[in-house]
Amino acid sequence: MSCNSNVHSAISPSHIAIRGGTVVNADHQFRADVLCRDGRIVAVGEQIEVPAGAAIIDAGGQYVMPGGIDPHTHMQLPFMGTVTADDFYSGTAAALAGGTTSIIDFVIPAPQQSLLEAFHIWRGWAEKSAADYSFHVAVTWWSDSVAAEMETLVRQHGVNSFKHFMAYKNAIMADDSVLISSFARALELGAMPTVHAENGELVHLLQQQLLAQGMRAPAAHPLSRPPQVEAEAAGRAIAIANVLQTPLYIVHVSCAESLAAIARARAAGQRVYGEVLAGHLLIDDSVYANPDFAGAAAHVMSPPFRPAEHQQALWKGLRSGDLHTTATDHCTFCAGQKAMGRSDFTKIPNGCGGVEERMSVIWDAGVGSGWLTPSEFVAITSANAARIFNIYPRKGSVSVGADADLVVWDPLASRTLSAATQHSLGDFNVFEGRTVQGLPSHTISRGKLVFERGELRAERGAGRYVRRPPFAPQKQILQAPGKHDKQGSKQK
Ligand code: URP
Ligand code: ZN
Ligand code: ZN
Ligand code: ZN
């Protein structure tokens, strides 16, 4: 379980050649060798010249894919009275072991705290990262100074996405007035508004009602956050984005109702993007019926795990293109921390792990079953996140000039997932006992071989902060092009 047990320093010859594999990008796959030099991909093709002294990886029978991007993690997060078990080193080391080479984490300023102050605190914590990292910044309150700091973050600090928690009342919840001000500001700055969609007022009310009825165990957690509570918030955020003509990215879409709202908005021409968590795709709400407090509490996260029919809807959303990215919301708390809510489920720190398992569980259930193609897998595990957050093709692509963040994927390798063998410092694995087929044999991060057939060589501090440039300023266009006269009324 310890992250340090098999960590050695990364092998770093200046060149690495990956030979004999099938390169998989989001648009196509092809037979090619890949040469990396000084952290970049410098050649992709057949029979490339390999310089003397280069390290050579034999990828015969394997896929060579962009390293995963997990666009939703919380390392070292102070939350609900405690701090997550994984810091930026252990969490990114676990990510590398699973084939994920970049994370986008969250700076979450307390209400009234300066966004820039919080940003610099998180940047300091993240210096120990073993993999590349970037930050969404949460807008938890509003004032002119917040609007000004958003601009500084975009223009000077490479932040192009702002997060809004529509839940967590009396803590970090953003009400409609904050959402509207912040979405409008994001549009001016060329940044992407994102939301955690749950109606925090309804959650709070339902929690109080459940507690008043004596329902204090983890089984009450999903009852306090039913799908309608998520769908209402998703629909509201979509409506606000529609009026303001901003794009919108909805994190951890967990239920069919929210997905339907996204599909409707997209069909009506809105730029709405949906993220789904590996856990929501594969774990159902039966976990909350566990009479053992620790087992049930370990699954307390928000939104909660849902009845199985929602999982089917989410898999369909990934294939239809109404869901775009897969993430983990990696936010680990150990049993002692979860015990803070032993007599009151609302005090259980919300969050689960998964950063190490995401790629393999989605490959196994998605590609292994035939539901997704390898290229679709690349789209939903790296390329789409890179596009949506404006770092493509530097990330999310096996192409000349891209960062040498690669995973050599062995489709035949299998293992049984367990907390006993994970690299995360969490003491629980939500995928415990699941046997997956399809695993990374090698992970290359910035041109360094950091994981090789079970041996992790993550290097503390080797990860770099990834700046994400703003999108081009968008005109506020309230009407679609078409046959209109000058007054804007439809021609007969
Ligand atoms: O339960 C969760 N998801 N914890 C992390 C914070 C958040 O809502 O993403
Ligand atoms: Zn600064
Ligand atoms: Zn959330
Ligand atoms: Zn989260």
Coordinates of C-alpha atoms and ligand atoms in Angstrom, one line a residue:
M1 CA 0.0 0.0 0.0
S2 CA 2.9 2.3 0.6
C3 CA 3.7 4.6 -2.3
N4 CA 7.4 4.4 -1.6
S5 CA 8.0 0.6 -1.6
N6 CA 9.0 0.2 -5.2
V7 CA 9.9 3.7 -6.3
H8 CA 13.3 4.2 -7.9
S9 CA 14.6 7.2 -9.8
A10 CA 13.5 7.5 -13.4
I11 CA 15.7 6.2 -16.2
S12 CA 16.5 9.2 -18.4
P13 CA 18.6 8.7 -21.5
S14 CA 18.0 11.7 -23.7
H15 CA 16.3 9.4 -26.4
I16 CA 13.7 6.7 -26.0
A17 CA 12.6 4.7 -29.1
I18 CA 9.3 2.7 -28.9
R19 CA 9.4 0.1 -31.6
G20 CA 7.0 -2.3 -33.2
G21 CA 3.7 -1.0 -31.6
T22 CA 0.4 0.3 -33.0
V23 CA 0.1 4.0 -32.4
V24 CA -3.5 5.0 -31.4
N25 CA -4.6 8.5 -31.6
A26 CA -8.2 9.8 -31.3
D27 CA -8.7 9.9 -35.0
H28 CA -6.9 6.8 -36.2
Q29 CA -4.5 4.0 -35.4
F30 CA -1.4 3.0 -37.4
R31 CA 1.7 0.9 -37.2
A32 CA 4.7 3.2 -36.3
D33 CA 7.7 3.6 -34.1
V34 CA 8.0 6.6 -31.9
L35 CA 11.2 8.5 -31.0
C36 CA 11.3 10.8 -28.0
R37 CA 14.1 13.2 -27.4
D38 CA 14.5 15.6 -24.4
G39 CA 10.9 15.3 -23.4
R40 CA 9.3 15.7 -26.8
I41 CA 8.2 13.3 -29.6
V42 CA 10.6 13.9 -32.5
A43 CA 9.6 11.2 -34.9
V44 CA 6.6 9.0 -35.6
G45 CA 6.8 6.6 -38.5
E46 CA 8.0 3.3 -39.9
Q47 CA 11.7 2.6 -39.8
I48 CA 12.8 5.7 -38.0
E49 CA 16.5 6.2 -37.3
V50 CA 17.3 5.4 -33.7
P51 CA 20.4 7.2 -32.4
A52 CA 23.1 5.2 -30.6
G53 CA 22.6 5.1 -26.9
A54 CA 18.8 5.4 -27.1
A55 CA 16.7 3.3 -24.7
I56 CA 14.6 1.0 -26.8
I57 CA 11.2 -0.3 -25.7
D58 CA 9.7 -3.2 -27.6
A59 CA 6.0 -2.5 -28.1
G60 CA 5.3 -5.6 -30.2
G61 CA 1.7 -6.6 -29.8
Q62 CA 0.9 -3.5 -27.8
Y63 CA -0.6 -0.1 -28.4
V64 CA 1.2 3.2 -28.0
M65 CA -1.2 5.9 -26.8
P66 CA -1.0 9.4 -25.4
G67 CA -0.6 9.3 -21.6
G68 CA -3.9 9.7 -19.9
I69 CA -5.2 13.1 -18.7
D70 CA -7.3 13.0 -15.6
P71 CA -9.1 16.3 -15.7
H72 CA -10.6 16.0 -12.2
T73 CA -8.4 15.2 -9.2
H74 CA -8.1 16.6 -5.7
M75 CA -4.6 15.9 -4.3
Q76 CA -3.7 17.3 -0.8
L77 CA -7.2 18.9 -0.6
P78 CA -8.3 20.4 2.7
F79 CA -12.0 19.4 2.7
M80 CA -14.7 18.8 5.3
G81 CA -12.4 19.3 8.2
T82 CA -9.5 17.1 7.0
V83 CA -7.0 16.7 4.2
T84 CA -6.9 14.0 1.5
A85 CA -4.5 11.1 2.0
D86 CA -2.7 11.5 -1.3
D87 CA -0.6 14.6 -1.8
F88 CA 0.6 15.8 -5.1
Y89 CA 3.5 13.3 -5.1
S90 CA 1.8 10.1 -4.0
G91 CA -1.3 10.9 -6.1
T92 CA 0.7 11.7 -9.3
A93 CA 3.0 8.7 -8.8
A94 CA -0.2 6.5 -8.6
A95 CA -1.4 8.1 -11.7
L96 CA 1.8 7.3 -13.6
A97 CA 1.6 3.6 -12.5
G98 CA -1.8 3.5 -14.2
G99 CA -0.8 5.3 -17.4
T100 CA -2.0 8.8 -16.6
T101 CA 0.7 11.4 -17.2
S102 CA -1.2 14.6 -16.5
I103 CA -3.8 15.7 -14.0
I104 CA -5.9 18.9 -13.8
D105 CA -6.5 19.5 -10.1
F106 CA -8.5 22.3 -8.4
V107 CA -7.5 25.4 -6.5
I108 CA -10.4 25.9 -4.1
P109 CA -10.3 29.3 -2.4
A110 CA -12.3 29.7 0.8
P111 CA -15.1 32.3 0.4
Q112 CA -13.6 35.8 0.8
Q113 CA -10.1 34.4 0.1
S114 CA -8.1 35.9 -2.8
L115 CA -8.1 33.6 -5.8
L116 CA -4.5 34.5 -6.5
E117 CA -3.4 33.7 -2.9
A118 CA -5.1 30.3 -3.1
F119 CA -3.6 29.7 -6.5
H120 CA 0.0 30.3 -5.2
I121 CA -0.6 28.1 -2.2
W122 CA -1.7 25.2 -4.4
R123 CA 1.2 25.8 -6.8
G124 CA 3.5 25.4 -3.8
W125 CA 1.9 22.1 -2.7
A126 CA 2.0 20.8 -6.3
E127 CA 5.8 21.3 -6.7
K128 CA 6.4 17.8 -5.5
S129 CA 4.3 16.3 -8.4
A130 CA 5.8 13.4 -10.3
A131 CA 3.6 14.0 -13.3
D132 CA 2.5 17.2 -15.1
Y133 CA -0.3 19.1 -13.6
S134 CA -2.6 22.1 -14.2
F135 CA -5.3 23.8 -12.2
H136 CA -8.9 24.8 -12.6
V137 CA -9.7 27.6 -10.1
A138 CA -13.0 27.5 -8.2
V139 CA -15.0 30.7 -7.9
T140 CA -16.7 30.4 -4.4
W141 CA -17.7 34.0 -4.0
W142 CA -18.0 37.2 -6.0
S143 CA -16.7 40.8 -5.9
D144 CA -14.9 43.1 -8.3
S145 CA -11.6 41.8 -7.0
V146 CA -12.6 38.2 -8.0
A147 CA -13.4 39.5 -11.5
A148 CA -10.0 41.2 -11.6
E149 CA -8.1 38.1 -10.3
M150 CA -9.8 35.9 -12.8
E151 CA -8.2 38.1 -15.5
T152 CA -4.8 37.8 -13.9
L153 CA -5.1 34.0 -13.6
V154 CA -6.0 33.8 -17.3
R155 CA -3.5 36.2 -18.6
Q156 CA -0.5 35.6 -16.4
H157 CA -1.0 32.1 -14.9
G158 CA -2.3 29.9 -17.6
V159 CA -5.7 29.2 -16.1
N160 CA -8.5 28.8 -18.7
S161 CA -11.2 27.1 -16.6
F162 CA -13.2 28.2 -13.6
K163 CA -15.1 25.8 -11.3
H164 CA -18.4 26.4 -9.6
F165 CA -19.7 24.1 -6.8
M166 CA -23.5 24.3 -6.9
A167 CA -23.5 22.1 -3.8
Y168 CA -21.8 22.2 -0.4
K169 CA -24.1 24.9 1.2
N170 CA -22.5 26.9 4.0
A171 CA -19.0 26.1 2.6
I172 CA -18.0 26.6 -1.0
M173 CA -21.4 26.7 -2.8
A174 CA -21.8 29.2 -5.6
D175 CA -25.4 30.6 -5.8
D176 CA -27.0 31.8 -9.1
S177 CA -25.7 35.3 -8.7
V178 CA -22.1 34.0 -8.4
L179 CA -22.6 31.6 -11.4
I180 CA -24.0 34.4 -13.6
S181 CA -21.3 36.9 -12.8
S182 CA -18.5 34.3 -13.1
F183 CA -19.8 32.7 -16.3
A184 CA -20.1 36.1 -18.0
R185 CA -16.6 37.0 -16.8
A186 CA -15.2 33.7 -18.1
L187 CA -16.7 34.5 -21.5
E188 CA -15.0 37.8 -21.6
L189 CA -11.7 36.2 -20.8
G190 CA -11.9 33.2 -23.1
A191 CA -12.1 30.7 -20.2
M192 CA -14.4 27.7 -19.7
P193 CA -16.9 27.7 -16.9
T194 CA -17.3 24.3 -15.2
V195 CA -19.8 23.1 -12.6
H196 CA -20.4 20.5 -10.0
A197 CA -24.1 20.2 -10.6
E198 CA -26.1 19.4 -7.5
N199 CA -28.7 21.7 -6.0
G200 CA -27.1 22.5 -2.7
E201 CA -30.2 23.9 -1.1
L202 CA -32.1 20.7 -1.8
V203 CA -29.3 18.5 -0.6
H204 CA -29.2 20.5 2.7
L205 CA -32.9 20.2 3.2
L206 CA -32.9 16.4 2.5
Q207 CA -30.0 15.9 4.8
Q208 CA -31.8 17.7 7.6
Q209 CA -35.0 15.7 7.0
L210 CA -33.1 12.4 7.0
L211 CA -31.2 13.2 10.2
A212 CA -34.5 14.2 11.8
Q213 CA -35.9 10.8 10.9
G214 CA -32.9 9.2 12.7
M215 CA -31.2 8.1 9.4
R216 CA -27.6 8.8 10.3
A217 CA -25.8 6.0 8.5
P218 CA -24.0 6.1 5.1
A219 CA -27.1 4.6 3.5
A220 CA -28.8 8.0 3.9
H221 CA -26.1 9.7 1.7
P222 CA -27.6 8.7 -1.7
L223 CA -31.1 9.5 -0.4
S224 CA -30.0 13.1 0.2
R225 CA -28.7 13.5 -3.3
P226 CA -31.1 11.8 -5.7
P227 CA -30.7 12.2 -9.5
Q228 CA -33.3 15.0 -9.7
V229 CA -31.1 17.1 -7.4
E230 CA -28.3 16.7 -9.9
A231 CA -30.5 17.1 -13.0
E232 CA -32.0 20.4 -11.6
A233 CA -28.6 21.9 -11.2
A234 CA -27.3 20.6 -14.5
G235 CA -30.4 22.1 -16.3
R236 CA -30.0 25.4 -14.4
A237 CA -26.3 25.7 -15.3
I238 CA -27.1 24.8 -18.9
A239 CA -29.8 27.5 -19.0
I240 CA -27.5 30.1 -17.6
A241 CA -24.8 29.2 -20.1
N242 CA -27.4 29.4 -22.9
V243 CA -28.6 32.9 -22.0
L244 CA -25.0 34.1 -21.6
Q245 CA -23.8 32.2 -24.6
T246 CA -20.9 30.6 -22.7
P247 CA -19.7 27.1 -23.2
L248 CA -20.1 24.8 -20.2
Y249 CA -18.3 21.8 -18.9
I250 CA -20.2 19.7 -16.4
V251 CA -18.0 17.5 -14.1
H252 CA -18.9 14.1 -12.8
V253 CA -22.2 13.5 -14.6
S254 CA -23.6 10.5 -12.8
C255 CA -27.2 10.0 -13.9
A256 CA -29.3 9.6 -16.9
E257 CA -31.3 12.7 -16.2
S258 CA -28.2 15.0 -16.3
L259 CA -27.0 13.3 -19.4
A260 CA -30.4 13.8 -21.1
A261 CA -30.1 17.6 -20.3
I262 CA -26.7 17.7 -21.9
A263 CA -27.9 15.8 -25.0
R264 CA -30.9 18.1 -25.4
A265 CA -28.7 21.2 -25.1
R266 CA -26.2 19.9 -27.6
A267 CA -28.9 19.0 -30.0
A268 CA -30.1 22.5 -29.7
G269 CA -26.7 23.8 -30.7
Q270 CA -25.2 24.6 -27.2
R271 CA -21.5 23.9 -26.5
V272 CA -22.0 21.7 -23.4
Y273 CA -19.4 19.1 -22.4
G274 CA -19.8 16.2 -20.0
E275 CA -17.3 14.4 -17.8
V276 CA -18.0 11.0 -16.3
L277 CA -16.1 9.3 -13.6
A278 CA -14.7 5.7 -13.8
G279 CA -16.5 5.0 -10.6
H280 CA -19.9 6.1 -11.8
L281 CA -19.5 3.9 -14.9
L282 CA -18.8 0.8 -12.9
I283 CA -20.0 0.9 -9.3
D284 CA -23.7 0.9 -8.3
D285 CA -25.5 2.2 -5.2
S286 CA -25.6 -1.3 -3.6
V287 CA -22.3 -0.3 -1.9
Y288 CA -24.3 1.9 0.5
A289 CA -26.3 -1.1 1.8
N290 CA -23.1 -2.5 3.4
P291 CA -23.9 -2.9 7.1
D292 CA -20.2 -2.3 7.8
F293 CA -19.8 1.5 8.4
A294 CA -16.2 1.6 7.0
G295 CA -17.1 -0.2 3.8
A296 CA -20.2 2.0 3.1
A297 CA -18.5 5.2 4.2
A298 CA -15.5 4.5 1.9
H299 CA -18.0 5.0 -1.0
V300 CA -19.4 8.3 0.2
M301 CA -18.8 10.7 -2.6
S302 CA -20.9 13.3 -4.3
P303 CA -22.8 12.7 -6.5
P304 CA -23.2 9.3 -5.1
F305 CA -23.0 6.0 -6.9
R306 CA -26.3 5.3 -8.7
P307 CA -28.6 2.4 -9.5
A308 CA -27.2 0.3 -12.4
E309 CA -29.5 1.6 -15.1
H310 CA -27.6 4.9 -14.9
Q311 CA -24.3 3.2 -15.7
Q312 CA -25.8 1.9 -18.9
A313 CA -26.9 5.4 -19.9
L314 CA -23.4 6.8 -19.1
W315 CA -21.7 4.2 -21.3
K316 CA -24.1 5.2 -24.1
G317 CA -23.4 8.8 -23.6
L318 CA -19.7 8.1 -24.0
R319 CA -20.3 6.3 -27.3
S320 CA -22.8 8.8 -28.6
G321 CA -20.5 11.8 -27.9
D322 CA -22.7 13.5 -25.4
L323 CA -20.1 12.7 -22.7
H324 CA -16.6 13.7 -23.6
T325 CA -14.1 13.0 -20.9
T326 CA -13.5 10.4 -18.2
A327 CA -12.0 11.4 -14.8
T328 CA -11.8 10.0 -11.3
D329 CA -12.4 13.0 -8.9
H330 CA -9.5 11.2 -7.0
C331 CA -10.1 12.5 -3.5
T332 CA -9.0 9.8 -1.0
F333 CA -9.8 9.7 2.7
C334 CA -8.7 6.8 4.9
A335 CA -11.0 4.9 7.3
G336 CA -10.0 7.1 10.3
Q337 CA -11.1 10.2 8.4
K338 CA -14.3 8.7 7.1
A339 CA -15.1 7.8 10.8
M340 CA -15.6 11.6 11.4
G341 CA -19.1 10.8 10.2
R342 CA -19.8 7.6 12.2
S343 CA -22.9 9.0 13.8
D344 CA -23.8 11.6 11.1
F345 CA -23.5 10.7 7.4
T346 CA -23.3 14.4 6.5
K347 CA -19.9 14.6 8.2
I348 CA -18.3 11.8 6.3
P349 CA -15.6 13.4 4.1
N350 CA -16.8 13.1 0.6
G351 CA -14.5 11.4 -1.9
C352 CA -13.0 8.3 -3.4
G353 CA -9.8 7.3 -5.2
G354 CA -9.2 5.8 -8.7
V355 CA -6.5 7.8 -10.4
E356 CA -4.4 4.7 -10.8
E357 CA -7.2 2.5 -12.0
R358 CA -9.1 4.8 -14.4
M359 CA -7.4 3.8 -17.6
S360 CA -7.5 0.0 -17.0
V361 CA -11.0 -0.2 -15.8
I362 CA -12.3 1.8 -18.7
W363 CA -10.2 -0.2 -21.2
D364 CA -11.4 -3.5 -19.7
A365 CA -15.1 -2.6 -19.5
G366 CA -15.2 -0.3 -22.6
V367 CA -12.7 -1.7 -25.2
G368 CA -12.5 -5.2 -23.9
S369 CA -16.2 -5.6 -24.2
G370 CA -16.2 -4.1 -27.8
W371 CA -18.3 -1.1 -26.7
L372 CA -15.5 1.4 -27.5
T373 CA -12.7 1.3 -30.1
P374 CA -9.1 2.0 -29.0
S375 CA -9.4 5.4 -30.7
E376 CA -12.5 6.2 -28.8
F377 CA -10.7 5.2 -25.6
V378 CA -7.9 7.7 -26.4
A379 CA -10.5 10.4 -27.1
I380 CA -12.2 9.9 -23.7
T381 CA -9.0 9.4 -21.6
S382 CA -6.8 12.1 -23.0
A383 CA -7.5 13.8 -26.4
N384 CA -10.9 15.3 -25.6
A385 CA -9.7 16.7 -22.3
A386 CA -6.7 18.2 -24.0
R387 CA -9.0 19.8 -26.7
I388 CA -11.6 21.1 -24.2
F389 CA -8.9 22.6 -22.0
N390 CA -6.8 23.9 -24.9
I391 CA -3.6 22.0 -24.6
Y392 CA -4.1 19.8 -27.7
P393 CA -2.0 18.5 -29.5
R394 CA 0.8 19.2 -27.0
K395 CA -1.0 16.7 -24.8
G396 CA -3.5 14.0 -25.9
S397 CA -1.7 13.2 -29.2
V398 CA 1.1 10.9 -30.4
S399 CA 2.6 13.3 -32.9
V400 CA 5.8 15.1 -33.7
G401 CA 6.2 18.1 -31.4
A402 CA 3.9 16.8 -28.7
D403 CA 5.2 16.2 -25.1
A404 CA 6.6 12.7 -24.8
D405 CA 3.8 11.6 -22.4
L406 CA 3.1 8.1 -23.6
V407 CA 1.7 4.8 -22.4
V408 CA 2.6 1.5 -23.9
W409 CA -0.6 -0.5 -23.4
D410 CA -0.6 -4.3 -23.2
P411 CA -4.1 -5.4 -24.1
L412 CA -3.4 -9.0 -22.8
A413 CA -1.9 -8.2 -19.4
S414 CA -4.3 -8.6 -16.5
R415 CA -4.3 -8.0 -12.8
T416 CA -6.7 -7.9 -9.9
L417 CA -7.0 -4.5 -8.4
S418 CA -6.6 -4.1 -4.7
A419 CA -5.8 -1.6 -1.9
A420 CA -3.0 -4.0 -0.9
T421 CA -1.1 -3.3 -4.1
Q422 CA -2.1 0.2 -5.1
H423 CA 0.3 3.1 -5.1
S424 CA -2.2 5.6 -3.7
L425 CA -1.8 6.2 0.0
G426 CA -5.6 5.7 0.5
D427 CA -6.4 2.5 2.5
F428 CA -9.3 1.5 0.3
N429 CA -9.9 0.7 -3.4
V430 CA -13.4 1.2 -4.8
F431 CA -12.4 -1.4 -7.5
E432 CA -11.2 -4.0 -5.0
G433 CA -11.2 -7.5 -6.4
R434 CA -12.0 -6.5 -10.0
T435 CA -9.8 -8.3 -12.5
V436 CA -9.0 -6.1 -15.5
Q437 CA -7.4 -7.0 -18.8
G438 CA -5.4 -4.2 -20.4
L439 CA -2.7 -2.5 -18.5
P440 CA 0.2 -0.1 -19.1
S441 CA 3.4 -2.0 -19.6
H442 CA 5.4 1.3 -19.7
T443 CA 4.6 4.9 -18.9
I444 CA 6.8 7.7 -20.3
S445 CA 6.4 11.1 -18.7
R446 CA 8.2 14.1 -20.4
G447 CA 10.5 11.6 -22.2
K448 CA 11.4 9.7 -19.0
L449 CA 10.5 6.0 -18.5
V450 CA 8.8 6.2 -15.1
F451 CA 6.9 2.9 -15.0
E452 CA 8.0 -0.4 -16.5
R453 CA 6.1 -3.7 -15.9
G454 CA 5.1 -3.0 -12.3
E455 CA 8.2 -1.0 -11.3
L456 CA 7.4 2.6 -10.6
R457 CA 10.2 5.2 -10.8
A458 CA 8.2 8.3 -10.2
E459 CA 10.4 11.2 -9.4
R460 CA 9.4 13.7 -6.8
G461 CA 9.2 17.2 -8.4
A462 CA 9.7 16.0 -11.9
G463 CA 6.2 17.1 -13.0
R464 CA 5.7 20.6 -14.5
Y465 CA 2.9 23.1 -14.3
V466 CA 1.0 23.1 -17.5
R467 CA -0.2 26.5 -18.6
R468 CA -3.4 26.5 -20.6
P469 CA -3.9 29.5 -22.9
P470 CA -7.3 31.1 -23.1
F471 CA -9.6 30.4 -26.0
A472 CA -10.0 33.1 -28.6
P473 CA -12.5 35.8 -27.5
Q474 CA -16.0 34.7 -28.5
K475 CA -18.5 37.2 -29.9
Q476 CA -21.8 37.1 -28.1
I477 CA -24.0 35.7 -30.9
L478 CA -27.6 35.2 -29.8
Q479 CA -29.0 33.9 -33.0
A480 CA -27.8 31.1 -35.3
P481 CA -26.8 32.0 -38.8
G482 CA -29.6 31.3 -41.3
K483 CA -32.2 33.0 -43.4
H484 CA -32.9 36.2 -41.4
D485 CA -33.7 39.7 -42.6
K486 CA -31.8 42.7 -41.2
Q487 CA -34.3 43.1 -38.3
G488 CA -33.6 39.5 -37.4
S489 CA -37.0 38.2 -38.1
K490 CA -37.2 35.0 -40.2
Q491 CA -37.7 35.5 -44.0
K492 CA -40.8 33.9 -45.4
Ligands
URP1 O1 -17.3 13.7 -3.2 C1 -16.5 14.3 -3.9 N1 -16.7 14.4 -5.2 N2 -15.5 15.0 -3.3 C2 -14.6 15.9 -4.0 C3 -15.2 17.2 -4.1 C4 -16.1 17.3 -5.3 O2 -17.3 17.5 -5.1 O3 -15.7 17.1 -6.4
ZN2 ZN 0.9 35.5 -9.3
ZN3 ZN -17.7 17.7 -7.3
ZN4 ZN -14.1 16.9 -7.4

